[in-house]
Coordinates of C-alpha atoms in Angstrom, one line a residue:
M1 CA 83.6 93.4 109.8
A2 CA 87.2 94.4 111.9
K3 CA 87.4 96.7 114.7
F4 CA 89.9 99.3 114.1
I5 CA 92.9 100.6 116.6
F6 CA 95.0 103.1 116.0
V7 CA 98.1 103.8 117.9
T8 CA 99.5 107.2 118.0
G9 CA 102.6 109.2 119.6
G10 CA 103.4 112.7 121.4
V11 CA 105.9 114.6 122.6
I12 CA 109.2 113.2 121.6
S13 CA 109.9 109.6 119.5
S14 CA 110.8 106.2 120.9
L15 CA 108.6 106.5 123.6
G16 CA 108.1 102.8 122.3
K17 CA 104.5 102.7 119.9
G18 CA 105.0 99.7 118.3
I19 CA 106.3 97.5 121.4
T20 CA 103.3 99.4 122.7
A21 CA 101.1 97.8 119.6
A22 CA 102.1 94.5 119.8
S23 CA 101.5 94.1 123.7
L24 CA 97.6 95.1 122.5
G25 CA 98.3 92.6 119.8
M26 CA 99.6 90.3 122.3
L27 CA 96.5 90.9 124.6
L28 CA 93.6 90.7 122.1
K29 CA 95.3 87.3 120.8
A30 CA 94.8 85.7 124.2
W31 CA 91.6 86.6 124.6
G32 CA 90.7 84.5 121.2
L33 CA 90.7 86.5 119.0
K34 CA 92.6 87.4 115.5
V35 CA 94.3 90.3 115.1
K36 CA 96.2 92.0 112.3
L37 CA 98.9 94.7 113.0
Q38 CA 100.1 97.2 110.3
K39 CA 102.9 101.0 110.6
F40 CA 102.3 103.6 108.9
D41 CA 105.6 105.8 108.5
P42 CA 105.5 109.3 107.5
Y43 CA 108.9 109.6 105.3
L44 CA 108.9 109.5 101.8
N45 CA 111.5 106.2 101.1
V46 CA 108.9 104.2 99.4
D47 CA 110.4 101.4 102.0
P48 CA 113.1 101.7 104.5
G49 CA 115.0 98.6 102.2
T50 CA 118.0 101.9 101.4
M51 CA 118.0 103.4 104.7
N52 CA 121.2 103.9 106.9
P53 CA 121.2 101.4 110.2
Y54 CA 122.7 104.3 111.7
Q55 CA 119.3 106.8 111.4
H56 CA 116.6 103.6 110.8
G57 CA 118.0 99.9 112.6
E58 CA 117.6 96.8 111.2
V59 CA 115.3 96.4 107.8
Y60 CA 112.7 93.3 108.5
V61 CA 112.2 91.1 105.5
T62 CA 108.3 89.6 105.3
D63 CA 107.4 86.3 103.9
D64 CA 106.3 87.9 100.8
G65 CA 109.3 89.5 100.7
A66 CA 108.6 92.7 101.7
E67 CA 111.3 95.6 103.3
T68 CA 109.6 97.2 106.3
D69 CA 110.3 98.9 109.3
L70 CA 111.6 97.0 112.8
D71 CA 108.3 97.3 114.6
L72 CA 107.0 94.5 112.3
G73 CA 109.1 92.2 114.1
H74 CA 107.6 93.7 117.2
Y75 CA 104.5 93.0 116.6
E76 CA 105.4 88.9 114.4
R77 CA 107.0 88.3 117.5
F78 CA 104.4 88.7 120.6
T79 CA 101.3 87.6 118.2
G80 CA 103.0 84.9 116.4
E81 CA 101.4 86.2 113.5
P82 CA 102.8 86.7 110.1
T83 CA 102.8 90.1 108.8
S84 CA 102.8 91.0 105.2
R85 CA 103.6 93.9 102.4
D86 CA 100.1 95.3 103.9
S87 CA 101.5 95.8 107.0
N88 CA 103.7 98.5 106.2
Y89 CA 103.3 101.4 104.4
T90 CA 105.3 104.8 103.8
A91 CA 104.3 108.1 103.0
G92 CA 106.8 107.6 100.2
Q93 CA 104.4 104.4 99.0
I94 CA 100.5 106.7 99.5
Y95 CA 102.3 109.3 97.4
F96 CA 104.0 107.3 94.9
S97 CA 100.2 105.1 94.7
V98 CA 98.6 108.6 94.1
I99 CA 100.7 109.9 91.3
S100 CA 101.2 106.1 89.5
K101 CA 96.7 106.5 89.4
E102 CA 96.9 110.1 88.3
R103 CA 99.0 109.5 84.9
R104 CA 96.8 106.6 84.2
G105 CA 93.7 109.0 84.6
D106 CA 92.3 106.4 87.6
Y107 CA 90.6 110.4 88.7
L108 CA 89.1 110.9 85.5
G109 CA 90.5 114.9 85.7
Q110 CA 90.0 115.4 89.0
T111 CA 92.2 118.1 91.4
V112 CA 93.7 115.6 93.2
Q113 CA 94.6 116.5 96.7
L114 CA 95.4 115.5 100.7
V115 CA 91.9 115.0 101.0
P116 CA 90.2 113.2 100.2
H117 CA 92.9 111.7 97.3
I118 CA 96.4 111.0 99.9
T119 CA 93.1 110.4 102.9
D120 CA 91.4 107.3 100.8
E121 CA 94.6 106.1 100.1
I122 CA 95.5 105.3 103.7
K123 CA 92.6 104.4 104.7
S124 CA 92.2 102.0 101.3
C125 CA 95.4 100.8 103.4
V126 CA 94.4 100.3 107.2
K127 CA 91.3 98.5 105.1
K128 CA 93.1 95.9 103.0
L129 CA 93.3 94.4 106.4
D130 CA 90.0 94.1 107.3
Q131 CA 89.9 90.2 106.6
P132 CA 86.8 87.2 106.8
G133 CA 87.2 86.2 110.5
V134 CA 89.8 89.3 111.7
D135 CA 88.2 90.6 115.0
A136 CA 90.7 94.1 115.3
V137 CA 92.9 95.8 112.4
I138 CA 95.9 97.7 114.7
S139 CA 97.6 100.4 113.0
E140 CA 100.5 102.1 114.1
I141 CA 101.6 105.9 112.9
G142 CA 104.8 106.3 112.8
G143 CA 106.1 110.1 114.1
T144 CA 104.8 112.3 116.7
V145 CA 101.7 114.6 116.6
G146 CA 102.5 118.2 115.6
D147 CA 104.8 116.9 112.8
I148 CA 104.0 117.8 108.9
E149 CA 104.8 114.6 107.7
S150 CA 101.7 112.3 109.7
L151 CA 99.4 114.6 109.4
P152 CA 97.3 113.0 106.0
F153 CA 97.8 110.2 108.5
L154 CA 95.7 112.1 111.8
E155 CA 93.7 112.9 109.0
A156 CA 93.0 109.8 107.4
I157 CA 92.5 107.5 110.8
R158 CA 90.5 111.5 112.2
Q159 CA 88.3 110.3 109.4
M160 CA 87.5 106.5 110.1
G161 CA 86.1 107.3 113.2
L162 CA 83.2 109.2 111.0
D163 CA 83.4 106.4 108.7
E164 CA 83.4 103.2 110.6
G165 CA 81.4 104.5 113.5
R166 CA 83.0 105.5 116.8
D167 CA 81.9 102.0 118.2
N168 CA 84.1 100.2 115.3
V169 CA 87.4 102.7 116.6
L170 CA 89.8 103.0 119.6
Y171 CA 92.4 105.6 119.7
V172 CA 95.1 105.1 121.7
H173 CA 97.6 108.2 122.3
V174 CA 101.6 107.5 123.1
T175 CA 103.1 110.4 125.2
L176 CA 105.8 111.2 128.0
V177 CA 105.0 112.2 131.4
P178 CA 108.7 112.9 132.4
Y179 CA 110.3 113.1 135.8
I180 CA 112.0 116.8 136.6
R181 CA 114.0 115.3 138.9
A182 CA 116.0 118.7 140.4
A183 CA 111.8 119.5 141.0
G184 CA 111.1 116.0 142.3
E185 CA 107.7 116.4 140.3
I186 CA 106.1 114.9 137.4
K187 CA 105.1 116.9 135.5
T188 CA 102.0 116.5 132.9
K189 CA 102.1 119.3 130.8
P190 CA 103.6 117.7 127.9
T191 CA 101.3 115.2 127.5
Q192 CA 98.0 117.5 127.9
H193 CA 99.4 119.4 125.2
S194 CA 100.3 116.4 122.8
A195 CA 96.7 115.4 123.9
G196 CA 95.5 118.9 122.9
R197 CA 97.3 118.9 119.6
L198 CA 95.1 115.8 118.7
R199 CA 92.2 117.9 119.9
E200 CA 92.1 120.1 117.5
I201 CA 93.1 117.5 114.5
G202 CA 89.6 116.1 115.8
I203 CA 90.5 113.3 117.5
I204 CA 90.2 112.9 121.0
P205 CA 92.3 109.5 122.8
D206 CA 90.4 106.8 124.5
V207 CA 93.1 105.5 126.1
L208 CA 96.3 107.0 127.0
I209 CA 99.1 105.3 127.9
C210 CA 102.1 107.3 129.6
R211 CA 105.8 106.6 129.4
T212 CA 107.4 107.4 132.6
E213 CA 109.7 106.9 135.7
K214 CA 108.1 107.2 138.4
P215 CA 104.6 105.5 139.1
L216 CA 101.6 108.2 138.3
N217 CA 99.7 108.1 141.5
D218 CA 95.5 109.0 141.8
Q219 CA 95.8 112.8 141.8
I220 CA 98.1 112.5 138.7
K221 CA 96.1 110.1 136.7
A222 CA 93.2 112.5 137.5
K223 CA 94.8 115.5 136.2
I224 CA 95.3 113.9 132.9
S225 CA 92.0 112.6 132.7
L226 CA 90.5 115.9 133.0
F227 CA 92.8 118.3 131.1
C228 CA 93.2 115.9 128.6
N229 CA 89.3 114.5 127.9
V230 CA 90.1 111.0 128.7
E231 CA 88.4 108.3 131.4
K232 CA 90.4 107.9 134.7
K233 CA 90.5 104.0 134.2
A234 CA 91.9 105.0 130.6
V235 CA 94.6 106.6 132.1
I236 CA 97.8 104.0 131.9
E237 CA 101.3 104.1 133.2
E238 CA 104.0 102.2 131.2
P239 CA 107.3 102.4 133.4
D240 CA 110.3 101.1 131.7
V241 CA 110.9 97.2 132.2
K242 CA 113.1 95.9 134.5
Q243 CA 114.2 92.8 132.3
T244 CA 112.2 92.7 129.5
I245 CA 109.8 94.2 127.2
Y246 CA 107.5 90.4 127.6
E247 CA 106.6 92.6 130.6
V248 CA 104.3 95.2 129.0
P249 CA 101.8 92.8 128.2
L250 CA 100.9 92.1 131.6
M251 CA 101.8 95.4 133.5
F252 CA 98.4 96.3 131.5
V253 CA 96.7 93.2 131.8
D254 CA 97.4 94.5 136.2
Q255 CA 95.4 98.1 134.9
R256 CA 92.4 96.4 133.0
L257 CA 93.8 98.0 129.5
D258 CA 92.7 94.5 128.0
R259 CA 89.4 94.6 129.3
L260 CA 88.5 97.8 129.1
I261 CA 89.5 97.5 125.1
I262 CA 87.1 94.8 124.6
E263 CA 84.5 96.3 126.2
R264 CA 85.0 99.7 124.4
L265 CA 85.1 98.0 121.0
R266 CA 82.8 95.5 121.9
L267 CA 85.1 93.0 121.0
K268 CA 83.3 89.1 121.5
A269 CA 86.5 87.8 122.7
G270 CA 86.6 84.3 124.4
T271 CA 88.6 83.4 128.0
L272 CA 92.5 85.2 128.3
Q273 CA 94.8 82.7 128.3
L274 CA 98.4 84.4 129.6
D275 CA 100.4 80.7 130.3
P276 CA 102.1 80.6 127.7
W277 CA 102.8 83.7 128.3
L278 CA 104.0 84.0 132.0
E279 CA 106.3 80.4 130.9
I280 CA 108.1 83.1 129.3
L281 CA 108.5 85.5 131.6
D282 CA 109.3 83.4 134.6
A283 CA 112.2 81.2 132.5
I284 CA 113.5 85.1 132.3
R285 CA 113.2 86.3 135.7
N286 CA 114.7 82.8 136.7
P287 CA 117.3 81.6 134.6
T288 CA 119.7 78.2 135.7
S289 CA 122.5 79.1 133.9
A290 CA 124.8 81.9 131.9
V291 CA 126.4 82.1 128.7
Q292 CA 128.2 85.2 126.8
V293 CA 127.1 85.5 123.2
A294 CA 129.8 87.7 121.0
V295 CA 128.4 89.8 118.4
V296 CA 130.9 90.6 115.6
G297 CA 129.1 92.7 113.0
K298 CA 129.1 96.2 111.0
Y299 CA 127.2 97.9 113.4
G300 CA 128.1 96.9 117.1
E301 CA 126.8 100.1 119.0
L302 CA 123.4 100.3 117.7
Q303 CA 120.9 98.0 119.6
D304 CA 118.2 98.5 116.7
A305 CA 120.6 97.6 113.5
Y306 CA 120.3 93.5 114.9
K307 CA 117.1 94.2 116.8
S308 CA 115.7 90.7 115.3
I309 CA 118.9 88.6 116.2
Y310 CA 119.3 90.2 119.8
E311 CA 115.8 88.9 120.1
A312 CA 116.5 85.4 118.8
I313 CA 119.3 85.6 120.8
D314 CA 117.3 85.7 124.1
H315 CA 114.9 83.5 122.8
G316 CA 117.7 80.5 123.0
G317 CA 118.5 81.2 126.0
I318 CA 114.5 81.0 127.0
A319 CA 114.1 77.7 125.2
N320 CA 117.8 76.6 127.4
R321 CA 116.0 78.4 130.6
C322 CA 119.4 80.6 130.4
R323 CA 120.8 84.2 130.9
V324 CA 122.3 85.1 127.6
E325 CA 125.2 88.2 127.8
V326 CA 125.5 89.8 124.1
K327 CA 128.8 90.9 123.9
R328 CA 128.7 93.5 120.7
I329 CA 132.3 93.3 119.2
L330 CA 132.4 95.7 116.2
A331 CA 134.6 94.1 113.3
E332 CA 136.4 97.0 112.9
D333 CA 137.8 96.5 115.9
V334 CA 138.8 92.8 115.4
E335 CA 141.3 94.1 112.4
R336 CA 142.3 96.9 114.8
V337 CA 143.6 94.5 117.9
G338 CA 143.1 90.9 116.9
A339 CA 140.2 88.1 117.8
Q340 CA 141.7 86.3 120.4
S341 CA 141.9 90.0 122.5
L342 CA 138.2 90.1 121.9
L343 CA 136.7 86.6 121.9
A344 CA 139.3 84.6 124.5
D345 CA 136.1 85.1 126.5
A346 CA 133.0 84.0 124.5
H347 CA 131.2 80.8 124.5
G348 CA 129.7 81.3 121.2
V349 CA 130.4 83.1 118.3
L350 CA 127.5 85.2 115.2
V351 CA 128.4 86.9 113.2
P352 CA 125.4 88.8 111.7
G353 CA 124.3 89.6 108.0
G354 CA 125.3 93.2 106.0
F355 CA 126.3 95.2 103.3
G356 CA 129.8 96.2 102.6
S357 CA 133.1 95.7 103.1
R358 CA 133.7 97.7 106.3
G359 CA 135.0 95.3 108.8
L360 CA 134.6 92.4 106.2
E361 CA 138.2 91.1 108.0
G362 CA 137.4 91.6 111.1
K363 CA 134.3 89.4 110.2
I364 CA 136.0 86.6 108.7
E365 CA 139.0 86.5 111.2
A366 CA 136.1 85.6 114.2
V367 CA 134.9 82.9 112.0
R368 CA 138.6 81.8 112.6
F369 CA 138.7 82.3 115.6
A370 CA 135.9 80.1 116.3
R371 CA 136.4 77.1 114.2
E372 CA 139.9 76.7 115.3
E373 CA 139.5 77.3 119.1
N374 CA 135.9 75.5 118.3
V375 CA 134.1 77.6 119.9
P376 CA 129.8 77.3 118.7
F377 CA 129.3 79.5 115.6
L378 CA 125.9 81.0 114.0
G379 CA 127.0 82.6 111.0
L380 CA 124.2 84.2 109.4
C381 CA 123.5 85.8 105.6
L382 CA 126.9 87.6 105.2
G383 CA 128.1 85.5 108.5
L384 CA 128.1 82.2 105.4
Q385 CA 130.2 84.0 103.1
C386 CA 132.4 85.3 105.8
A387 CA 132.2 81.4 106.4
A388 CA 133.1 80.1 102.7
I389 CA 136.2 83.4 102.8
E390 CA 137.8 82.1 106.0
F391 CA 138.0 78.3 105.1
A392 CA 138.7 79.1 101.5
R393 CA 142.0 80.8 102.5
N394 CA 142.7 79.0 105.7
V395 CA 141.4 75.4 105.1
C396 CA 141.6 74.9 101.0
G397 CA 144.5 77.4 100.4
L398 CA 143.2 79.7 98.2
A399 CA 145.4 82.8 98.7
G400 CA 142.9 85.7 98.0
A401 CA 139.9 84.3 98.1
N402 CA 136.9 86.3 98.2
S403 CA 133.8 87.5 97.6
T404 CA 133.3 89.3 94.0
E405 CA 131.2 92.2 96.2
N406 CA 133.9 93.2 98.0
D407 CA 137.0 92.3 95.3
H408 CA 135.7 92.6 91.7
H409 CA 139.8 90.9 90.7
T410 CA 139.7 88.2 93.6
P411 CA 141.4 85.3 92.3
H412 CA 138.6 82.8 93.9
P413 CA 135.1 84.4 93.6
V414 CA 133.8 81.9 96.5
V415 CA 131.3 84.2 97.0
S416 CA 129.9 86.0 93.6
L417 CA 126.6 87.7 92.4
L418 CA 123.8 86.3 91.6
E419 CA 123.6 86.0 87.5
E420 CA 119.6 87.1 87.7
Q421 CA 121.6 90.1 89.6
E422 CA 123.6 91.1 87.2
R423 CA 121.7 93.1 85.0
V424 CA 120.2 95.0 88.0
Q425 CA 120.8 98.9 88.5
Q426 CA 118.2 99.6 90.8
K427 CA 119.0 99.3 95.0
G428 CA 115.3 99.3 95.7
A429 CA 113.5 95.9 96.1
S430 CA 116.1 94.2 93.7
M431 CA 118.0 92.0 96.0
R432 CA 116.6 88.3 96.9
L433 CA 113.7 89.1 99.4
G434 CA 111.2 87.0 101.2
A435 CA 110.9 82.9 102.4
Y436 CA 112.1 80.8 99.8
P437 CA 112.2 76.8 100.5
C438 CA 115.0 74.9 101.5
I439 CA 116.1 71.1 101.6
I440 CA 117.9 70.1 104.5
R441 CA 120.3 67.0 104.8
S442 CA 119.3 63.6 106.1
G443 CA 121.9 63.5 110.0
S444 CA 123.2 67.3 109.7
R445 CA 123.0 69.7 113.0
A446 CA 120.0 71.8 111.0
Q447 CA 118.5 68.4 110.4
E448 CA 118.9 67.6 114.2
A449 CA 117.4 71.2 114.6
Y450 CA 114.6 71.8 112.9
R451 CA 113.7 67.5 113.0
T452 CA 111.9 68.2 109.0
D453 CA 113.9 67.5 106.0
S454 CA 112.3 70.8 104.8
V455 CA 111.9 74.7 105.6
N456 CA 111.1 78.2 104.2
E457 CA 113.3 80.8 105.6
R458 CA 113.6 84.4 105.2
H459 CA 116.1 86.0 102.5
R460 CA 117.6 89.4 101.6
H461 CA 120.7 89.2 99.7
R462 CA 122.9 89.6 95.9
Y463 CA 125.2 87.1 96.7
E464 CA 125.6 83.7 96.7
F465 CA 128.0 81.0 97.1
N466 CA 130.0 79.9 93.8
N467 CA 129.1 76.3 93.1
R468 CA 132.2 76.1 91.6
Y469 CA 134.1 75.2 94.7
R470 CA 131.6 72.7 96.4
R471 CA 133.4 69.7 95.5
L472 CA 136.5 71.4 97.3
F473 CA 135.1 72.7 100.4
E474 CA 133.1 68.7 100.2
S475 CA 136.1 67.3 100.5
K476 CA 137.9 69.3 103.0
G477 CA 135.4 68.1 104.9
V478 CA 132.1 71.2 104.8
V479 CA 128.9 69.8 104.7
F480 CA 126.1 72.2 102.8
S481 CA 123.2 70.9 105.0
G482 CA 120.8 73.2 103.0
L483 CA 119.9 73.0 99.6
S484 CA 117.4 75.0 97.6
P485 CA 115.1 72.5 95.8
D486 CA 116.9 72.3 92.9
E487 CA 120.0 72.3 94.4
S488 CA 121.6 75.2 92.6
L489 CA 122.0 77.8 95.9
V490 CA 124.0 77.2 98.9
E491 CA 121.9 77.7 102.0
M492 CA 123.5 76.3 104.4
L493 CA 127.0 74.9 105.4
E494 CA 128.3 73.8 108.6
I495 CA 131.8 71.4 109.4
P496 CA 131.1 68.3 111.3
A497 CA 134.4 68.1 113.0
H498 CA 133.7 71.6 115.1
P499 CA 131.3 71.3 118.3
W500 CA 129.6 73.2 116.5
F501 CA 129.3 74.9 113.6
V502 CA 126.4 76.2 111.2
A503 CA 125.9 79.0 109.1
T504 CA 123.2 80.2 106.4
Q505 CA 122.4 82.5 103.8
F506 CA 119.0 83.0 105.0
H507 CA 118.0 85.2 108.3
P508 CA 116.3 82.5 110.9
E509 CA 116.2 85.6 113.1
F510 CA 113.2 87.4 111.2
K511 CA 111.1 83.8 112.2
S512 CA 111.7 83.5 116.0
Y513 CA 109.4 83.9 118.3
P514 CA 109.7 84.3 122.3
T515 CA 107.2 81.5 122.4
S516 CA 108.4 79.7 119.6
P517 CA 112.5 79.9 119.6
H518 CA 113.8 79.5 116.7
P519 CA 115.8 75.9 116.0
L520 CA 119.0 77.0 114.9
F521 CA 119.4 79.6 117.6
R522 CA 118.0 77.4 120.3
E523 CA 121.2 74.7 119.5
F524 CA 123.6 77.1 119.0
I525 CA 122.5 78.5 122.4
R526 CA 122.6 75.3 123.8
A527 CA 125.7 74.3 122.4
A528 CA 127.5 77.5 123.4
L529 CA 125.4 76.4 127.2
K530 CA 127.4 73.3 127.1
R531 CA 130.9 74.6 126.3
S532 CA 130.5 77.3 129.3
R533 CA 130.7 74.4 131.4
G534 CA 133.9 72.5 129.8
G535 CA 132.1 70.3 127.8

């Protein structure tokens, strides 16, 4: 039977519960343990697939096609373990499942209530990850303690302590210990109140993770311990990292949090192996070179909207022992002032995915700049479609070429709707989602990067390259270096005459880890590095 670790948060949101949960997972794995992670989100959307990136950030996609919270990306990157649709549940999913059961008569006429029916449903979702060989299940509870919508989840994990026995359940609470600059004092009262709210619910935290700007001295830790009923050795400080979020696990090791958890849950751990993680940090802290990469997107000002892309770029830098400066550029600004003034100093250009027509022409102009100026280029999802539109217009001479997503009357629909998507009415979970196989063309840059003839990559899109234009594109110098096994769908295109021009219909950023950078990001940064050196 697996042990259960629950991560909650208090005082304010955005304290880094996801990074904390991912770091715990990474450390337990480094001790030789098998770990599964999951996230519970208290909002009523069934999944984040239709949510605005300005509110929610990126939608992370799993191999089995689930549209999930971006924290699952942290889980995978820190542990190297794939997540699945069982790794993310929303309140909407929980309520939808319970109501569906009630409509079928599964409850045999019972009065359906929050307790026990909703809480039982939540507990059953936790236990789905209690699989053979799994030593620990880490479940992050979204939201903040005290939120009305989080109460059913907190009640469910309280019950888990009773159901499974306290030797098998551990509660980790992430909280804020603010520094009041005007008074020059660190204040523990918000943490006291947050832990107090948990106690009212019936949960006494085993570990307090204290987010803080200033180090916590023994006196402050003793105060927190006393008023929050937590052992002093379990009061762990988590200051802002200096360079990278990948430093967080080592902060916990320095405070022996990993050993505390292993002892508290009586886990049968091996020997701590941190060498791969130390190598990552050494590459980040001691780069031998630097490059600048421009990301031309629809949400240029939002870090979380392209979270996995920025992480994958950093991984490419790790692989090349190079510091990557990311220049975030709004595609609409490219439309307004032109690509030359915004991209002239970039050593590489990346155009990410997205939906809708806003900023599309700016992305297309960025592609044209990269192609004509021989700047290394990587296009992802919509980035491939923009590359196809740009090539059709400016190389193939197809005036007005476009995607039918943005122009239903285009004379040259080089990108068009998938046939099976034409009858889709609902927006949620209705795209081509999850991992699909791709056959790599021999001798291509794609094969040079992957070093294999076939891969499985994750998708999230409705529109595809229109096969009617394949021969024309090939006659003008494009190589379709990745195709579906039946050759009916274009997965990758590249321009061999260009120093490095590769675009993918899939999202390679979802399979990039610091310990195993994605091959395409590794080679993209390598090409950018070569350009920075005048090559």
